Short mmCIF file of C-alpha atoms and ligand atoms in Angstrom, two decimals:
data_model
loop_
_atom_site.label_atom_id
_atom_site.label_comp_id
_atom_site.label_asym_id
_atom_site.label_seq_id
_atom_site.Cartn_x
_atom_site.Cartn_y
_atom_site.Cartn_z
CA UNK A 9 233.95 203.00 122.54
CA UNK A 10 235.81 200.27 120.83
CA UNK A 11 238.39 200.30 118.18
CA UNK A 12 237.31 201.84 115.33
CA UNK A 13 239.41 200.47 112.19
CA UNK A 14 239.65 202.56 108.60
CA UNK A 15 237.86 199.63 107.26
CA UNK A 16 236.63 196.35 107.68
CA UNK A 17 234.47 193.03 105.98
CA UNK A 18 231.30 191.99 107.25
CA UNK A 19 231.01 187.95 107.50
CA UNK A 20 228.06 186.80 108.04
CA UNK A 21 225.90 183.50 108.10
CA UNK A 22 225.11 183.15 104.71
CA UNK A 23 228.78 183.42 104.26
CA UNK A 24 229.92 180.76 106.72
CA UNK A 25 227.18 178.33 105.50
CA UNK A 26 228.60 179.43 101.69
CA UNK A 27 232.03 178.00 102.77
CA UNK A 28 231.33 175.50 105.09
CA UNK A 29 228.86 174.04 101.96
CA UNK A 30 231.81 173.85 99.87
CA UNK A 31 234.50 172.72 102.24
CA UNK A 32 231.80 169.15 101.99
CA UNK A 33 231.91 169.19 98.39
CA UNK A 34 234.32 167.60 95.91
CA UNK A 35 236.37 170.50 94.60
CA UNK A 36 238.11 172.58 97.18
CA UNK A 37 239.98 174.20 93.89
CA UNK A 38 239.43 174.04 90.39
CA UNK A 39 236.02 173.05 90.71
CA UNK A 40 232.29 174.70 89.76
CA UNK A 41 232.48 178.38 92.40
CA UNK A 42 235.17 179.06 90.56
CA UNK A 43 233.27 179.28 87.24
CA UNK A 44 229.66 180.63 89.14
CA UNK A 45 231.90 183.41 90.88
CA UNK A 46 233.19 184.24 87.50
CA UNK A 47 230.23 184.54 85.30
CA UNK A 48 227.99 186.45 88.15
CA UNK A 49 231.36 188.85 88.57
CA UNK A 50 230.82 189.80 84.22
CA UNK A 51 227.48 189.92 84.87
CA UNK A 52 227.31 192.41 88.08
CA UNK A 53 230.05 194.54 86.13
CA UNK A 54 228.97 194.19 82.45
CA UNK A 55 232.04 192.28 81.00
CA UNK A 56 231.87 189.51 78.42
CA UNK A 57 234.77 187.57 80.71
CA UNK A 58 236.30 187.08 84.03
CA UNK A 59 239.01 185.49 85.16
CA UNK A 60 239.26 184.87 88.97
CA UNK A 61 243.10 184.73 90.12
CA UNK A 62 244.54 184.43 93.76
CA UNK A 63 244.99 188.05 94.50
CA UNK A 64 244.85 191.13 92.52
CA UNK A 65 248.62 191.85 91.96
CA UNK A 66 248.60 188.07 90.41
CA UNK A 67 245.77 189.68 88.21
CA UNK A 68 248.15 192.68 87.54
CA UNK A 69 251.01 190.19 86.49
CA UNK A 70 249.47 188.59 84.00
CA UNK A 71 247.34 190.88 82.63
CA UNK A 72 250.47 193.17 81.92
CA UNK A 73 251.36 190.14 80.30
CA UNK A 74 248.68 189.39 78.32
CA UNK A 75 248.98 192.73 76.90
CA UNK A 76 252.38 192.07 75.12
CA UNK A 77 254.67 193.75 78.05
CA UNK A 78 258.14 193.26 76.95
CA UNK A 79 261.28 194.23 79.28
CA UNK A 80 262.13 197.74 78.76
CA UNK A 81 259.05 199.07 77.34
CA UNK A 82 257.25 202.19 79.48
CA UNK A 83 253.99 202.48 80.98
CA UNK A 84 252.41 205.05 83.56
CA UNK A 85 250.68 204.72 86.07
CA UNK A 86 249.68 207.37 88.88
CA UNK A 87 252.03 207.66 92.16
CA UNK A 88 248.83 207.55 94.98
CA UNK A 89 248.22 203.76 94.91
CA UNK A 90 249.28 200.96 96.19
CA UNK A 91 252.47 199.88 94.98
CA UNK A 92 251.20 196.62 93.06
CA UNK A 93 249.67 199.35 90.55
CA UNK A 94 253.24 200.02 89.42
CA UNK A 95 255.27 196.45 90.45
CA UNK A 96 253.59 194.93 87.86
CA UNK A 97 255.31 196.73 85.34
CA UNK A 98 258.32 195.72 87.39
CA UNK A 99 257.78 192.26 86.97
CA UNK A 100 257.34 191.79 83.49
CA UNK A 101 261.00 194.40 82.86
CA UNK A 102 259.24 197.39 82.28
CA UNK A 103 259.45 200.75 83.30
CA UNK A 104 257.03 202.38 85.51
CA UNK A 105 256.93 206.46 84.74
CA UNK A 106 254.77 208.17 86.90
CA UNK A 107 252.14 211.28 86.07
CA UNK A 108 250.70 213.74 88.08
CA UNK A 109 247.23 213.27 90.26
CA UNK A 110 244.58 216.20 89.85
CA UNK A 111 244.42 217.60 93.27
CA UNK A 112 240.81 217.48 93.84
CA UNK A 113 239.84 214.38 92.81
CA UNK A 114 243.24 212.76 93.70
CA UNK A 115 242.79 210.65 90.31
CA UNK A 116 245.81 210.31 87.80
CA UNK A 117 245.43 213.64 85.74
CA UNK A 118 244.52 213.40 82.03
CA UNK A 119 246.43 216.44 81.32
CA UNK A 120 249.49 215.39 83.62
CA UNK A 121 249.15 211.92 81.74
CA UNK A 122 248.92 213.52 78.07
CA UNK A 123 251.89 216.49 78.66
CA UNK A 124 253.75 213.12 79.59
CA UNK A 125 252.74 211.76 76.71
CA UNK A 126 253.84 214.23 74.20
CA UNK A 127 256.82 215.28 75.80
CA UNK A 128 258.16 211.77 74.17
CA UNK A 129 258.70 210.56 70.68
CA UNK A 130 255.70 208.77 69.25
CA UNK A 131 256.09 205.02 70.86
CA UNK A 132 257.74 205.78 74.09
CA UNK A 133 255.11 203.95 75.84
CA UNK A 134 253.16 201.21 75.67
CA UNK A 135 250.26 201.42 78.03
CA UNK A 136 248.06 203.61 80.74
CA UNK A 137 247.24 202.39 84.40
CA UNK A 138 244.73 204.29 85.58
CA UNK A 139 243.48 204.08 89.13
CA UNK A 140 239.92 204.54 90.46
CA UNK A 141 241.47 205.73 93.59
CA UNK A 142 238.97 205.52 96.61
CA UNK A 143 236.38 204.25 94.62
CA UNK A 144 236.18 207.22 92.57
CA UNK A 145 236.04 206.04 89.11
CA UNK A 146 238.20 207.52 86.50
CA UNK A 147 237.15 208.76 83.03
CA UNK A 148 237.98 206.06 81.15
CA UNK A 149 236.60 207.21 77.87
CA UNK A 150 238.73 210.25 78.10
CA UNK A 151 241.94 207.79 78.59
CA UNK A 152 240.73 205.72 75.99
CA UNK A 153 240.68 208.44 73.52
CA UNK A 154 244.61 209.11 74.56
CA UNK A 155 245.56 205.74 74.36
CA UNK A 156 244.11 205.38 70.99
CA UNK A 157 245.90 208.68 69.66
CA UNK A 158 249.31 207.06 70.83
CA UNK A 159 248.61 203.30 70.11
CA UNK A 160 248.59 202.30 73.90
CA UNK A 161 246.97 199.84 75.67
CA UNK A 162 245.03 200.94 79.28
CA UNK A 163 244.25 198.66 82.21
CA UNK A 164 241.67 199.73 84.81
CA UNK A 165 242.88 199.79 88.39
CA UNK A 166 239.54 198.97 90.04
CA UNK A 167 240.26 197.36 93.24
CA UNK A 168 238.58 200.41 95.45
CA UNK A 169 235.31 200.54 92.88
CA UNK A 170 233.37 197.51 92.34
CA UNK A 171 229.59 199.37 92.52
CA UNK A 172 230.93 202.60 90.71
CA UNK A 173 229.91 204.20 87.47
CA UNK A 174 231.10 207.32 85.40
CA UNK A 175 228.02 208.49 82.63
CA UNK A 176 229.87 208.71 79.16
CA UNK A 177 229.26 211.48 76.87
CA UNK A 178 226.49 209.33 75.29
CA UNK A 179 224.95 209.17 78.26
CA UNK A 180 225.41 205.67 79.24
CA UNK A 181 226.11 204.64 82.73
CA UNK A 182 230.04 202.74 82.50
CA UNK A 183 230.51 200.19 85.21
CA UNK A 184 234.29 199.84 86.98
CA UNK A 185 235.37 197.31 85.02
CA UNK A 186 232.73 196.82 82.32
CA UNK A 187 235.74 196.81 80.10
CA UNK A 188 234.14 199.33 77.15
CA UNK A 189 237.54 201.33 77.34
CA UNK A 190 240.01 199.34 78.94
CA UNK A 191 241.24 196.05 77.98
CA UNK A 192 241.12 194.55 81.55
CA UNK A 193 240.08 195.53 84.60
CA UNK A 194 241.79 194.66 88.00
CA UNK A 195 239.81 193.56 91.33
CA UNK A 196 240.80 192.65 94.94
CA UNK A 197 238.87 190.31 97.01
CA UNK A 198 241.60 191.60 100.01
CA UNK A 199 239.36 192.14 103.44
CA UNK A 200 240.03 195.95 103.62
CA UNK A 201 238.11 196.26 99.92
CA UNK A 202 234.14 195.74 99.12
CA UNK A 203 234.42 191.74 98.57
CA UNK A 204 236.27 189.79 101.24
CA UNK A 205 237.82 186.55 99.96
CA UNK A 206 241.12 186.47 102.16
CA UNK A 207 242.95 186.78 99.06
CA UNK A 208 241.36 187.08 95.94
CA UNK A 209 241.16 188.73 92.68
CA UNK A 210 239.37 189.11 89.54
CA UNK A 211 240.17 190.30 85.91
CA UNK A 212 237.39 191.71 83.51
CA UNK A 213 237.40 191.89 80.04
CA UNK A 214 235.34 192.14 76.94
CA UNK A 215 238.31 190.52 74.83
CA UNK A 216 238.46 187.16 73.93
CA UNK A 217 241.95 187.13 72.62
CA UNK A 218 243.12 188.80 76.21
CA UNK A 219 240.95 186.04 77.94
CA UNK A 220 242.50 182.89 76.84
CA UNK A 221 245.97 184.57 77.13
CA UNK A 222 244.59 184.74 80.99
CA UNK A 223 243.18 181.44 81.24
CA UNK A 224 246.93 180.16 79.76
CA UNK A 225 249.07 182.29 82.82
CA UNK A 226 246.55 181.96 85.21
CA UNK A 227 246.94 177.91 85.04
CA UNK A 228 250.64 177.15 84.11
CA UNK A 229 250.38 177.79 80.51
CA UNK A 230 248.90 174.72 80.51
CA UNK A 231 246.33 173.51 77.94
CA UNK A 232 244.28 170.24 76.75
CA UNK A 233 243.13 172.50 73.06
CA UNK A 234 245.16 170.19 71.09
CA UNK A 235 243.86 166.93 72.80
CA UNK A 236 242.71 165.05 69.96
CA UNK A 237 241.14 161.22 70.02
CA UNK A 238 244.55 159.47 69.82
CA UNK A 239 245.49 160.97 72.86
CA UNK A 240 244.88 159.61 76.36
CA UNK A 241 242.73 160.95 79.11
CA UNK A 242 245.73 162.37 80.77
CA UNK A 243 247.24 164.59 77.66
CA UNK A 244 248.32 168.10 77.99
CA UNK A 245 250.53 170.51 76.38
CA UNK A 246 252.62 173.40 78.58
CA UNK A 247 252.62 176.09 75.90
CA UNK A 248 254.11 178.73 77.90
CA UNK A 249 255.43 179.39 80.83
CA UNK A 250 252.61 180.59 83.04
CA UNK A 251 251.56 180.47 87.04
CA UNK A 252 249.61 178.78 89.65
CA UNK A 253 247.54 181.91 90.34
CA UNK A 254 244.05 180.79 90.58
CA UNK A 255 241.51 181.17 93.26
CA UNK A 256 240.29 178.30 95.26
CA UNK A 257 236.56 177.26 95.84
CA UNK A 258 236.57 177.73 99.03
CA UNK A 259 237.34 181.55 98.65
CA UNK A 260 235.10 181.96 95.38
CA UNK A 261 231.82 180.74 97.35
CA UNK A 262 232.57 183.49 99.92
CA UNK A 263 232.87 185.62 96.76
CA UNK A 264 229.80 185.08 95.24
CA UNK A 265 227.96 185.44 98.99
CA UNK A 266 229.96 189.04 99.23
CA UNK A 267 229.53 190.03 95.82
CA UNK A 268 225.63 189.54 96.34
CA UNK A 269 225.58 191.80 99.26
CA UNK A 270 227.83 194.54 97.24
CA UNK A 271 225.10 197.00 96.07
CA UNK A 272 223.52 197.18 100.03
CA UNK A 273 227.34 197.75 100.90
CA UNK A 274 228.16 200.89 98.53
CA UNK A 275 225.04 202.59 98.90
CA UNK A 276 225.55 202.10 103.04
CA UNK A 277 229.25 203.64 102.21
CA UNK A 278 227.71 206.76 100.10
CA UNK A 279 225.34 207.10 103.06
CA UNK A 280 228.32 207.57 105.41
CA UNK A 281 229.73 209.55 102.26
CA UNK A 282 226.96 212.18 102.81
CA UNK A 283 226.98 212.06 106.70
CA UNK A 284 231.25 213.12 106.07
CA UNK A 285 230.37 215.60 103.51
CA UNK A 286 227.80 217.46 105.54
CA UNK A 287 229.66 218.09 108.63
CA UNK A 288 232.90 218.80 107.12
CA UNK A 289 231.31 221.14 104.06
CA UNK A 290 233.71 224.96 104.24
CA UNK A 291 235.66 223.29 106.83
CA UNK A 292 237.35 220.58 106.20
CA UNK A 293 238.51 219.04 102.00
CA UNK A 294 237.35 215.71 100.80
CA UNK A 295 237.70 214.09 97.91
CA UNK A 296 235.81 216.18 95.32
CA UNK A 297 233.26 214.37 93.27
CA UNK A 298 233.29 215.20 89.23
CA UNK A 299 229.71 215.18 87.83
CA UNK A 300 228.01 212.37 86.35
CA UNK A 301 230.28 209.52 88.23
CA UNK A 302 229.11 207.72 91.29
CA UNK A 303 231.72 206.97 93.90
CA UNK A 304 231.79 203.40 95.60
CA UNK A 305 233.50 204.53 98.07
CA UNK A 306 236.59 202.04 99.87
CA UNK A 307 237.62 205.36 101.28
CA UNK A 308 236.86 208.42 102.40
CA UNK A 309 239.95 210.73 102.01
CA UNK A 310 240.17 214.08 104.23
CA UNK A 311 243.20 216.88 104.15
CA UNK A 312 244.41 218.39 107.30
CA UNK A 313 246.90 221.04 108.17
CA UNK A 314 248.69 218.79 110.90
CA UNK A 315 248.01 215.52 109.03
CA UNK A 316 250.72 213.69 111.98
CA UNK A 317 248.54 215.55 114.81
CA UNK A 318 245.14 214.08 113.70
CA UNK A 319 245.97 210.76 113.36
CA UNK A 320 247.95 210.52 116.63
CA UNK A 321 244.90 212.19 118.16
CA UNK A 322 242.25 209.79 116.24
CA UNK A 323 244.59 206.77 117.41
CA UNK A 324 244.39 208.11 121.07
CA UNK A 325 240.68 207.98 120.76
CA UNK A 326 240.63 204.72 119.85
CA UNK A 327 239.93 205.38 115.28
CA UNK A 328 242.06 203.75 113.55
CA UNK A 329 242.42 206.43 110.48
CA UNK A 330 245.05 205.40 107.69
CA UNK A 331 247.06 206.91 104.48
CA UNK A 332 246.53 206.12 101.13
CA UNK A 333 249.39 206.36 100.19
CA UNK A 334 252.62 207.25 100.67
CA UNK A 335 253.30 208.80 96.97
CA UNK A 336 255.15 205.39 95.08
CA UNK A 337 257.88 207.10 93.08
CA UNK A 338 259.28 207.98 96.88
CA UNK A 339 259.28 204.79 97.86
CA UNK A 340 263.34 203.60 98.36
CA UNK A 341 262.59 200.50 95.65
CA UNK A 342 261.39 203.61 93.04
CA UNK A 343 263.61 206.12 94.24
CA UNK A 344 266.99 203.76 93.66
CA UNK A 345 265.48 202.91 89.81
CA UNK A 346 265.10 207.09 89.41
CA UNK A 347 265.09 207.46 85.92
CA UNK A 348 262.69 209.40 85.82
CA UNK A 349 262.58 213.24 86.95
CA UNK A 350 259.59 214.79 86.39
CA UNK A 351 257.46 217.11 88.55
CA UNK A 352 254.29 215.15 90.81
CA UNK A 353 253.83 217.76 92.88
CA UNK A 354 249.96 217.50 93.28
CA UNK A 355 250.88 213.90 94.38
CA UNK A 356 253.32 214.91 97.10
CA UNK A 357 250.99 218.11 98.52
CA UNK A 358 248.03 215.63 98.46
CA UNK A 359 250.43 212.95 100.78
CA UNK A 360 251.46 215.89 102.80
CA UNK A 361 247.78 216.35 104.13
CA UNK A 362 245.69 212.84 103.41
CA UNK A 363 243.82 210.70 106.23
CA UNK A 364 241.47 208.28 105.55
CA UNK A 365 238.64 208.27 108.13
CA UNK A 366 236.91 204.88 108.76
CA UNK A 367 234.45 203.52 106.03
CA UNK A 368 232.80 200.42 105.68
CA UNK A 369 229.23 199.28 105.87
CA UNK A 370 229.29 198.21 109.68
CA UNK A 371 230.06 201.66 110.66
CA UNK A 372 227.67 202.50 113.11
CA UNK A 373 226.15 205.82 113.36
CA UNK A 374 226.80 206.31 116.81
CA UNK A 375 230.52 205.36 115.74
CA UNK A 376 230.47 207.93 112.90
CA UNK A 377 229.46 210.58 115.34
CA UNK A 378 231.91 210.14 117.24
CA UNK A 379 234.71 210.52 114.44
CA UNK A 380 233.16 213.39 112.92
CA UNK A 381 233.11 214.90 116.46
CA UNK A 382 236.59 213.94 117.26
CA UNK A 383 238.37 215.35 113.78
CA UNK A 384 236.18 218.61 114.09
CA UNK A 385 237.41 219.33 117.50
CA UNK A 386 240.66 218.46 116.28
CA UNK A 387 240.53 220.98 113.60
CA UNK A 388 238.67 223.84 115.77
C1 PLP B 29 244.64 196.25 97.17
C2 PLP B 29 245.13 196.81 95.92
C3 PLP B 29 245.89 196.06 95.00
C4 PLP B 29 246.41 194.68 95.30
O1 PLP B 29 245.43 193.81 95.72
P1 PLP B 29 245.81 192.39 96.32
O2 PLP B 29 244.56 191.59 96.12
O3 PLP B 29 246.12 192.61 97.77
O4 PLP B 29 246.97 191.84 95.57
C5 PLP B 29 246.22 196.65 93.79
N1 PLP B 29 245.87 197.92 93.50
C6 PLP B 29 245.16 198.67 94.37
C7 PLP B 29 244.77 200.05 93.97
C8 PLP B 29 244.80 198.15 95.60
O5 PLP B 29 244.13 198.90 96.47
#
């Protein structure tokens, strides 16, 4: 059997030709993929805009910045993610308090979040980062609902869930990033998630205010708005100061081949989903699935007894299993800032006993079997 990795893209002809098409065209950057890859992003998620940006933590930068982050101010965020979640804060001089996951679901906890909440003076924070860790999407209406009691602002975390829903309590389906609760959404076009790209990212949003505050960072803070007829051709105005984070064309007509493929991808993941589920039901804990949400599925999180044991034993076999992720408040970066000491318990039991068995929609079946049979024999 070969290697069998924790995740991996699929690339194939209609992707090469995608690229290799644009590599012969006129724009290699700033040119017309950029803008298709944007509008059929809104469109597969439901958002009025997108922005596409170089990688997702670029996304997180300047959407924290869009939102008003000054230095000092406090926003939370949960501690099982992947750092950039949290260095964003960082970057823009805030400071990053962590709340509690809910142990089943491995999602930052409402309650955790809201205790946190009003165990501070009214203003203590300024915003919610949720994550929709695995693919599991969070309940954003509930956070909404929280951040509009305490006048806070929420970005969505959805680099694991492009293809995943939660049904609000009016019934209506809620895409990852369809930006109805939160005022952006974050995506990663990274390999090891749905859409490959290299590097990639994507911001959604349904405001238009937030959108041309993106378009500004994204680009320099560099604008031709004021260009008026006494100007030359080559006018512009640096407004701000802002970044060279956008996305090439190269990567954005790989985009737009993956993104057209993602539906066939997360349905093949739930299939694998089930295939987990059924062998490990009473003997094994996954990820829990709340009711009414459909998971896309970047991972597929088990907890073990001997967590150390079954991935030395999976790597002996040849499966690449992984953690997601070592808990970020204990993380020597977070752990020197410490000012905060507050209980995340769930979070550290949850790291204690995590593996992520391999999921992605080249899994074979005959591959699947075999990891099911391994960790199963590991357990028994
Ligand atoms: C991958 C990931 C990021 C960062 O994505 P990049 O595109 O690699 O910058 C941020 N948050 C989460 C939850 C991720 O999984």
């Amino acid at each position: 059997m070969k290697a069998i990795p924790y995740g991996r893209q699929s690339i194939e002809k209609t992707d090469i030709d995608a690229v290799i098409e644009t590599l012969q065209a006129d724009f290699l950057t700033q040119g017309p993929k950029v803008k298709e890859f944007e509008e059929k992003f809104a469109s597969y998620v439901g958002s009025k805009y997108a922005v596409a940006v170089s990688n997702a933590t670029a996304g997180l930068h300047i959407s924290v910045l869009a939102l008003g982050l000054e230095p000092g101010d406090r926003v939370i965020t949960t501690p099982i993610t992947f750092a950039a979640s949290a260095n964003c804060i960082r970057y823009g001089g805030g400071e990053v308090w962590f709340a509690d996951i809910d142990p089943n679901t491995y999602l930052l906890s409402i309650e955790h979040t809201k205790r946190l909440i009003e165990s501070k003076p009214k203003g203590f924070f300024k915003g919610i980062i949720p994550v929709d860790f695995g693919g599991l999407p969070v309940n954003l209406q509930e956070f909404r609902d929280l951040a509009n009691e305490h006048d806070l602002w929420v970005i969505e975390d959805a680099c694991h869930a492009p293809g995943g829903y939660f049904v609000d309590s009016q019934n209506i389906k809620q895409n990852c990033g369809n930006g109805n609760f939160a005022d952006v959404g974050i995506f990663s076009f990274h390999p090891v998630k749905h859409i490959a790209c290299g590097e990639g990212g994507m911001i959604t949003t349904n405001n238009k205010k937030i959108y041309d505050k993106l378009l500004s960072l994204r680009t320099h803070g560099i604008t031709k708005e004021n260009m008026s007829e006494n100007h030359g051709g080559w006018f512009y105005e640096m407004k701000e100061l802002g970044f060279n984070y956008r996305l090439t064309d190269i990567q954005s007509a790989l985009g737009i081949t993956q993104l057209a493929k993602n539906n066939v991808g997360v349905i093949r993941r739930n299939e694998i989903a089930t295939k987990y589920k059924n062998a490990f039901e009473g003997k094994v804990k996954y990820q829990s699935l709340p009711p009414n949400t459909y998971n896309a599925h970047h991972l597929f999180v088990i907890e073990v007894n001997n967590r150390k044991g079954l991935y030395d034993y999976l790597r002996n076999e040849n499966i690449y299993a992984q953690i997601h992720y070592i808990p970020v408040h204990t993380l020597p970066y977070y752990r020197e800032i410490g000012y905060q000491d507050v209980d995340l318990s769930n979070a550290e039991n949850y790291y204690a006993h995590c593996i992520s068995l391999p999921m992605y929609p080249t899994l074979s079946d005959e591959e699947q079997v075999f990891v099911i049979e391994k960790v199963l024999s590991f357990i028994e």
